[in-house]
């Protein structure tokens, strides 16, 4: 065995989640080493949907402008019956809370290439391809494991030699079959959905009947999903019988029958007129790991959660994991923040992931929920409920819920009315440096105090302790979005975390953040800013 190498953070898996985590860590000054089994990105499409929150994360890692040139905004999701009549429609805005379209279609290899190119430009990041990780081990000195270094053993392609790297932290972004999950002793919690579906990606020059959004066919005999990705690229997903094939002459005829509601595929059409780029059999599952961390080893993405794809949140959930964890890990590694800060990763992300998995399972249940009379009645009820004014808008708005209350989400509804804590700050266009930019480009990577009133001594003390800029909404030149948002939340000011989630608020007329005593020790700020009054 060769001499050990040392790195601050080792990331196992260089898919979109792992690379995004590395880029976010780099922005906080934390170097990382990515270990990836493959030497290049997987060339065929997989994930195809991004929401506005994910576009905001891609903005933070510096690939949003290039990504925008490759995506197609889509108007939303429709649930259709077997005759393609609309049961319910969930519209998505072209300008969401985060400043981007709420639904965008893309090709995953395009995104991965952008992320890899960005990675190559960051000297803090190393990527070793053609590497198989053999084990992840750490000393255990308590229920959450050790805070000491973690050993990762690996072997390069073509070599029998086992090498090792020591890290202060390891991020397991190594997918559903995660070795890292096994290493921390985590097991799956089954959320009771498992079905086998065929995913078919097509390029065609034939006319296709589509409304430009995603369609879910709610039919127990032949449920399906359809969407146009971009240009002449389309995706279908079908639940097929075991052993049913779409290859060869008989399979081609079956494929023609399946896609007939959307496109007329002549029996004698040339293969180039309707080119199947990829077809793959997937088992859609709903699962959560029972633990996401042990010591300094963490699970992210499919290593921590699996969701059916019916609301397009699989990849999105993994990028949210990276955004939530990386700033906390950087603060612990670089600024000596309390180790308990890392406990908030699972505490915040797990309920959020569970919620979105349940939404996806509910849509899948509506699509495939049996052939009895009760199933037909249930689908009718879904349609009736979704036609109630405001219901579909509410479902769309709340797809990604606020974080649950905890040490870094100081929710006080009685003080703040519609509580802002745990929600994201909106991102309007603002004026800065003589130009028009998005808000996050002004806020940077640190905490930030955003206020609608002159900052008080306590606000200034909090900002100084966190190294946070204090920004008055009146100086931003936005369209009034931020002032209106604060007014609706009955807040004079908010403290934003580096991931732009509201940590704490200054209720109208009080002048003080409400809970500095609760969160300041975790962040190793001044334990109580001198000007702060006791929290009530």
XYZ file of C-alpha atoms in Angstrom:
536
model
C 0.000 0.000 0.000
C 1.365 3.414 -0.995
C 1.838 6.382 1.328
C -1.367 8.135 2.312
C -2.474 11.403 0.774
C -4.275 14.121 2.759
C -7.086 16.395 1.551
C -9.582 18.576 3.478
C -12.613 17.032 1.746
C -12.953 13.908 -0.386
C -16.051 13.599 -2.549
C -16.953 10.127 -3.791
C -18.746 10.440 -7.104
C -18.354 13.186 -9.713
C -21.892 13.370 -11.021
C -23.792 16.673 -10.860
C -24.217 16.505 -7.070
C -20.573 15.761 -6.321
C -19.210 18.372 -8.724
C -21.667 21.001 -7.482
C -20.589 20.279 -3.900
C -16.933 20.707 -4.897
C -17.638 24.014 -6.639
C -19.604 25.333 -3.658
C -16.837 24.329 -1.257
C -14.312 26.069 -3.491
C -16.280 29.296 -3.228
C -15.831 29.042 0.547
C -12.111 28.379 0.172
C -12.229 24.641 0.924
C -10.185 22.362 -1.399
C -11.608 18.987 -2.372
C -10.667 15.814 -4.200
C -13.311 14.008 -6.268
C -12.943 10.278 -6.859
C -14.947 8.980 -9.813
C -15.165 5.454 -11.204
C -15.674 6.605 -14.807
C -13.187 8.635 -16.787
C -15.759 10.823 -18.506
C -19.361 11.883 -18.055
C -22.113 9.437 -18.945
C -23.110 10.508 -22.482
C -26.810 9.592 -22.467
C -29.686 11.587 -20.926
C -31.039 10.849 -17.457
C -32.303 13.816 -15.415
C -34.189 16.321 -17.566
C -35.917 18.776 -15.175
C -34.631 21.710 -13.120
C -36.691 24.136 -11.058
C -35.922 27.783 -10.275
C -34.237 26.924 -6.970
C -31.778 24.698 -8.825
C -31.124 27.394 -11.407
C -30.208 29.659 -8.476
C -27.704 27.097 -7.196
C -26.180 26.849 -10.666
C -25.899 30.628 -10.646
C -23.902 30.379 -7.426
C -21.399 27.932 -8.940
C -20.985 30.063 -12.040
C -22.631 28.068 -14.830
C -26.103 29.612 -14.992
C -25.538 31.820 -18.023
C -24.176 28.927 -20.073
C -26.913 26.647 -18.762
C -29.611 29.144 -19.771
C -28.546 28.792 -23.396
C -29.171 25.022 -23.253
C -32.517 24.791 -21.459
C -36.135 25.207 -22.465
C -38.583 26.772 -19.986
C -41.819 24.759 -19.778
C -45.319 25.890 -18.743
C -46.005 23.186 -16.147
C -47.463 19.725 -15.533
C -50.766 18.217 -16.620
C -52.466 15.120 -15.292
C -54.504 13.532 -18.091
C -56.931 10.627 -18.183
C -56.684 7.692 -20.604
C -58.394 9.770 -23.321
C -55.916 12.621 -22.714
C -58.519 14.857 -21.123
C -57.072 17.204 -18.506
C -57.726 16.089 -14.923
C -55.565 18.800 -13.384
C -53.008 21.342 -14.505
C -50.183 22.738 -12.392
C -48.838 25.864 -14.108
C -45.277 26.995 -13.590
C -44.231 30.629 -13.884
C -41.540 31.865 -16.238
C -40.282 34.055 -13.378
C -40.255 32.169 -10.088
C -39.328 33.217 -6.559
C -35.642 32.561 -7.257
C -35.569 34.712 -10.384
C -35.739 31.940 -12.987
C -38.426 29.869 -14.737
C -39.994 27.438 -12.301
C -39.637 24.538 -14.743
C -36.823 24.044 -17.251
C -36.094 21.063 -19.490
C -32.496 20.107 -20.205
C -30.178 17.268 -21.175
C -28.105 15.998 -18.233
C -24.883 15.451 -20.225
C -25.002 19.141 -21.186
C -25.225 20.166 -17.523
C -22.482 17.760 -16.487
C -20.139 19.126 -19.139
C -20.707 22.693 -17.912
C -20.034 21.630 -14.331
C -16.880 19.718 -15.283
C -15.584 22.719 -17.237
C -16.213 24.953 -14.217
C -14.441 22.423 -12.012
C -11.368 22.523 -14.260
C -11.181 26.293 -13.731
C -11.039 26.007 -9.928
C -7.560 25.324 -8.507
C -9.177 24.179 -5.239
C -10.722 21.147 -6.968
C -9.076 17.939 -8.151
C -10.846 15.201 -10.110
C -9.395 11.706 -10.378
C -11.266 9.563 -12.874
C -10.944 5.830 -13.334
C -10.846 5.285 -9.562
C -12.762 2.625 -7.646
C -13.322 3.387 -3.963
C -12.820 0.258 -1.877
C -13.706 1.425 1.632
C -14.464 4.414 3.860
C -13.444 4.080 7.510
C -13.231 6.291 10.572
C -12.719 5.785 14.267
C -15.939 5.772 16.255
C -16.083 7.605 19.559
C -19.800 8.205 19.924
C -23.225 7.699 18.374
C -22.433 10.102 15.534
C -18.903 8.795 15.055
C -15.557 10.552 15.113
C -14.623 14.094 14.216
C -11.139 12.901 13.335
C -9.841 12.172 9.845
C -11.548 9.665 7.571
C -9.621 7.112 5.489
C -10.735 6.373 1.946
C -9.089 3.400 0.258
C -9.208 3.240 -3.543
C -7.719 1.546 -6.565
C -6.997 3.066 -9.964
C -7.975 1.428 -13.249
C -5.420 -1.135 -14.341
C -3.729 -1.327 -10.949
C -3.984 -3.827 -8.116
C -2.387 -1.407 -5.670
C -4.701 -0.057 -2.979
C -4.003 3.563 -2.200
C -5.517 5.709 0.501
C -6.381 9.321 1.142
C -7.152 10.876 4.504
C -9.765 13.617 4.703
C -11.301 15.879 7.317
C -14.679 15.073 5.754
C -16.079 12.724 3.112
C -19.162 13.391 0.998
C -20.806 10.285 -0.400
C -22.312 11.317 -3.735
C -22.045 7.777 -5.056
C -25.632 7.016 -6.011
C -28.267 4.491 -5.076
C -25.762 1.657 -4.617
C -23.657 3.845 -2.339
C -20.644 2.267 -0.671
C -20.582 5.315 1.616
C -24.079 4.529 2.870
C -22.933 1.064 3.844
C -19.825 2.502 5.491
C -21.854 4.631 7.929
C -24.243 1.779 8.697
C -27.275 3.445 7.109
C -30.211 1.456 5.784
C -33.201 2.302 3.601
C -36.603 3.327 4.907
C -39.153 2.109 2.365
C -41.771 4.744 1.451
C -43.882 2.178 -0.406
C -43.568 2.775 -4.101
C -41.767 0.421 -6.479
C -42.605 0.028 -10.165
C -40.676 -0.916 -13.283
C -40.836 1.630 -16.108
C -39.234 1.968 -19.547
C -37.647 5.343 -20.308
C -37.313 6.191 -24.006
C -35.413 9.194 -25.346
C -36.107 10.066 -28.966
C -34.999 12.483 -31.636
C -37.609 12.972 -34.372
C -38.375 15.281 -37.266
C -42.020 14.162 -37.345
C -44.793 16.484 -36.077
C -45.433 15.856 -32.388
C -48.633 16.876 -30.607
C -47.588 18.557 -27.371
C -48.575 21.533 -25.213
C -44.860 22.061 -24.350
C -45.169 21.064 -20.697
C -44.922 17.647 -19.015
C -47.858 15.244 -19.326
C -48.728 12.417 -16.945
C -51.280 9.912 -18.267
C -53.319 8.630 -15.311
C -54.438 5.239 -16.569
C -53.977 1.989 -14.627
C -53.728 -0.041 -17.853
C -51.121 2.131 -19.575
C -49.762 4.993 -17.456
C -47.209 7.184 -19.196
C -45.163 10.359 -18.977
C -44.315 12.574 -21.942
C -42.337 15.792 -22.416
C -40.388 17.652 -25.055
C -36.883 18.286 -23.831
C -35.555 20.738 -26.413
C -35.498 21.092 -30.171
C -36.307 17.712 -31.690
C -35.655 15.780 -28.466
C -38.506 14.037 -26.608
C -38.914 11.654 -23.685
C -41.567 9.022 -23.003
C -41.859 6.838 -19.919
C -44.148 3.780 -19.953
C -44.952 1.118 -17.420
C -44.604 -2.040 -19.511
C -45.287 -5.673 -18.776
C -42.344 -7.818 -17.699
C -40.363 -8.974 -20.711
C -42.094 -6.603 -23.129
C -39.576 -5.458 -25.739
C -39.485 -2.454 -28.047
C -36.630 -3.729 -30.221
C -36.922 -5.450 -33.602
C -39.913 -5.354 -35.991
C -42.476 -6.440 -33.383
C -41.064 -4.044 -30.830
C -41.124 -1.214 -33.340
C -44.830 -1.844 -33.922
C -45.471 -1.808 -30.165
C -43.540 1.460 -29.875
C -45.653 2.925 -32.682
C -48.803 2.041 -30.699
C -47.454 3.559 -27.498
C -46.494 6.930 -28.994
C -49.585 7.176 -31.258
C -51.386 9.714 -28.996
C -48.530 12.161 -29.614
C -46.962 11.341 -32.986
C -47.999 9.433 -36.108
C -45.174 6.999 -36.770
C -45.723 5.430 -40.210
C -45.020 1.703 -40.390
C -42.463 2.311 -43.112
C -40.820 5.375 -41.562
C -37.057 5.533 -41.887
C -35.197 4.992 -38.589
C -33.788 8.500 -38.864
C -37.284 9.988 -38.819
C -37.837 8.626 -35.310
C -34.477 7.802 -33.754
C -34.473 6.106 -30.362
C -31.389 7.541 -28.669
C -31.777 5.443 -25.561
C -34.229 3.124 -23.916
C -33.637 1.856 -20.417
C -35.586 -0.110 -17.843
C -35.742 1.549 -14.427
C -37.288 0.520 -11.162
C -38.768 3.678 -9.671
C -38.468 3.550 -5.890
C -39.301 5.775 -2.933
C -36.719 5.451 -0.159
C -34.901 7.467 2.498
C -31.702 6.559 4.280
C -32.326 6.290 8.015
C -29.168 8.286 8.706
C -27.335 10.786 6.495
C -24.222 11.305 8.592
C -21.783 9.553 10.823
C -18.993 11.713 12.167
C -17.501 13.550 9.230
C -18.995 11.253 6.570
C -22.160 12.480 4.832
C -24.645 11.174 2.269
C -25.948 13.350 -0.551
C -28.221 12.787 -3.554
C -29.311 9.275 -4.450
C -27.093 7.875 -1.702
C -29.499 9.499 0.795
C -32.860 9.408 -0.980
C -34.612 7.880 -3.978
C -37.759 9.313 -5.514
C -40.002 8.348 -8.398
C -39.478 10.890 -11.201
C -43.083 12.041 -11.534
C -42.471 15.614 -10.310
C -38.892 15.882 -11.591
C -37.182 16.314 -8.213
C -34.519 13.580 -8.158
C -31.495 15.604 -9.252
C -32.958 18.769 -7.738
C -33.004 17.168 -4.285
C -29.333 16.217 -4.568
C -28.254 19.745 -5.504
C -30.261 21.067 -2.554
C -28.301 18.678 -0.322
C -25.034 20.138 -1.601
C -26.191 23.734 -1.135
C -27.361 23.065 2.423
C -24.302 21.153 3.611
C -21.315 22.852 2.003
C -21.490 26.235 3.714
C -21.905 24.552 7.100
C -18.988 22.201 6.510
C -16.831 25.099 5.329
C -17.630 27.052 8.470
C -16.648 24.116 10.666
C -13.443 23.350 8.759
C -12.235 26.895 8.181
C -13.687 28.909 11.046
C -13.974 26.409 13.856
C -17.746 26.498 14.152
C -19.355 24.065 16.553
C -19.540 20.484 15.288
C -23.253 20.526 16.163
C -23.740 22.819 13.178
C -23.327 19.738 10.969
C -26.266 18.044 12.703
C -28.577 20.559 11.061
C -27.876 19.114 7.589
C -29.959 15.969 8.038
C -32.385 17.721 10.366
C -33.253 20.249 7.638
C -32.890 18.226 4.472
C -34.485 14.922 5.449
C -38.040 16.238 6.111
C -37.825 18.306 2.931
C -36.769 15.285 0.862
C -39.479 13.167 2.485
C -42.127 15.729 1.535
C -41.113 15.812 -2.123
C -40.900 12.028 -2.324
C -44.432 11.811 -0.952
C -45.624 14.317 -3.570
C -44.016 12.195 -6.288
C -45.558 9.024 -4.862
C -48.975 10.735 -4.764
C -48.693 11.639 -8.450
C -47.571 8.092 -9.241
C -50.492 6.738 -7.240
C -52.872 8.971 -9.210
C -51.376 7.578 -12.428
C -51.364 3.901 -11.526
C -53.597 3.529 -8.454
C -55.458 0.377 -9.346
C -58.252 -0.710 -11.618
C -61.090 -1.031 -9.129
C -64.093 1.287 -8.943
C -62.465 3.094 -6.066
C -59.477 4.015 -8.261
C -61.724 5.703 -10.823
C -63.480 7.570 -8.020
C -60.169 8.650 -6.531
C -59.003 10.073 -9.867
C -62.311 11.921 -10.226
C -61.850 13.403 -6.744
C -58.310 14.511 -7.652
C -59.705 16.297 -10.701
C -62.496 17.951 -8.744
C -60.199 19.171 -5.984
C -57.670 20.546 -8.472
C -60.392 22.545 -10.195
C -61.133 24.479 -7.002
C -59.811 28.045 -7.539
C -56.354 28.491 -6.026
C -55.647 24.822 -5.312
C -53.334 24.216 -8.265
C -51.532 27.498 -7.641
C -51.022 26.525 -3.996
C -49.712 23.083 -4.926
C -47.271 24.610 -7.389
C -46.132 27.240 -4.917
C -45.588 24.788 -2.065
C -43.836 22.015 -4.016
C -40.599 22.936 -2.232
C -41.685 23.689 1.347
C -40.024 25.861 3.964
C -37.439 24.188 6.170
C -38.741 22.921 9.469
C -37.935 24.820 12.649
C -34.545 24.152 14.193
C -31.372 25.831 15.468
C -30.864 27.641 12.146
C -34.533 28.285 11.402
C -35.889 30.553 14.110
C -39.587 30.496 13.330
C -41.717 32.773 15.507
C -45.183 33.019 13.893
C -46.668 35.048 16.733
C -44.036 37.714 16.332
C -43.649 37.755 12.574
C -47.083 36.880 11.205
C -46.399 34.898 8.062
C -43.065 33.556 9.234
C -40.167 34.104 6.839
C -37.704 31.928 8.760
C -36.868 28.778 6.851
C -37.932 30.215 3.510
C -35.747 31.522 0.708
C -35.227 35.202 0.122
C -36.572 36.134 -3.324
C -34.042 37.080 -5.969
C -35.035 40.090 -8.064
C -32.857 41.993 -10.499
C -31.076 44.876 -8.729
C -28.831 47.769 -9.730
C -25.200 47.369 -8.756
C -21.943 48.809 -10.057
C -23.735 50.675 -12.788
C -25.431 47.556 -14.146
C -28.388 45.255 -13.634
C -27.531 42.021 -11.807
C -29.279 39.357 -9.763
C -29.437 39.847 -6.000
C -27.151 36.928 -5.102
C -24.375 38.451 -7.188
C -24.450 41.378 -4.768
C -24.779 39.306 -1.590
C -21.852 36.987 -2.415
C -21.188 33.789 -0.456
C -21.504 35.027 3.132
C -24.338 35.709 5.513
C -26.233 38.923 4.809
C -28.536 41.301 6.665
C -31.280 42.706 4.442
C -33.260 45.517 6.021
C -36.097 47.880 5.190
C -35.231 50.250 8.067
C -32.029 51.956 9.190
C -29.927 49.223 10.840
C -29.943 49.241 14.623
C -26.896 48.688 16.812
C -27.920 45.053 17.327
C -28.298 44.448 13.591
C -24.855 45.940 13.011
C -23.356 43.794 15.778
C -24.821 40.624 14.289
C -23.560 41.573 10.838
C -20.064 42.337 12.149
C -19.857 39.082 14.103
C -20.792 37.078 10.979
C -18.774 39.116 8.498
C -22.055 39.856 6.733
C -22.901 42.861 4.570
C -25.860 44.968 5.665
C -27.998 45.947 2.696
C -30.955 48.332 2.732
C -33.611 47.385 0.207
C -34.029 51.028 -0.739
C -30.466 51.079 -2.071
C -30.888 48.077 -4.384
C -33.058 49.610 -7.077
C -35.177 46.500 -7.493
C -38.839 46.497 -8.510
C -40.096 46.574 -4.918
C -40.041 42.794 -4.527
C -37.849 42.764 -1.412
C -39.698 45.532 0.450
C -43.030 43.858 -0.278
C -41.682 40.477 0.837
C -40.493 41.912 4.168
C -43.806 43.726 4.661
C -45.819 40.537 4.049
C -43.658 38.771 6.604
C -44.092 41.637 9.109
C -40.337 41.969 9.375
C -38.109 45.050 9.368
C -35.037 42.952 8.531
C -33.866 39.391 7.975
C -30.621 37.525 8.478
C -29.879 35.382 5.430
C -27.718 32.275 5.593
C -25.146 31.685 2.831
C -27.700 29.450 1.080
C -30.148 32.416 1.139
C -32.515 30.791 3.630
C -33.840 33.176 6.285
C -32.204 32.291 9.608
C -33.733 34.956 11.835
C -35.955 38.030 11.580
C -36.371 41.451 13.146
C -40.143 41.756 13.722
C -41.659 45.099 12.794
C -40.880 47.796 15.346
C -38.625 45.695 17.606
C -35.166 46.560 16.287
C -33.607 43.233 17.275
C -33.160 39.774 15.872
C -35.214 37.447 18.022
C -32.959 34.470 18.727
C -29.243 35.220 18.574
C -28.673 33.249 21.771
C -29.937 30.088 20.059
C -27.908 30.127 16.838
C -24.809 32.217 17.605
C -22.984 29.456 19.551
C -23.282 27.070 16.598
C -21.622 29.556 14.280
C -18.880 30.659 16.733
C -19.859 34.267 16.402
C -19.803 36.483 19.457
C -21.945 34.366 21.711
C -24.261 37.274 22.366
C -23.586 40.512 20.480
C -22.965 43.187 23.095
C -25.898 45.283 21.933
C -28.315 42.359 21.857
C -31.092 42.228 24.383
C -32.221 38.879 25.804
C -34.425 36.895 23.467
C -38.058 36.798 24.560
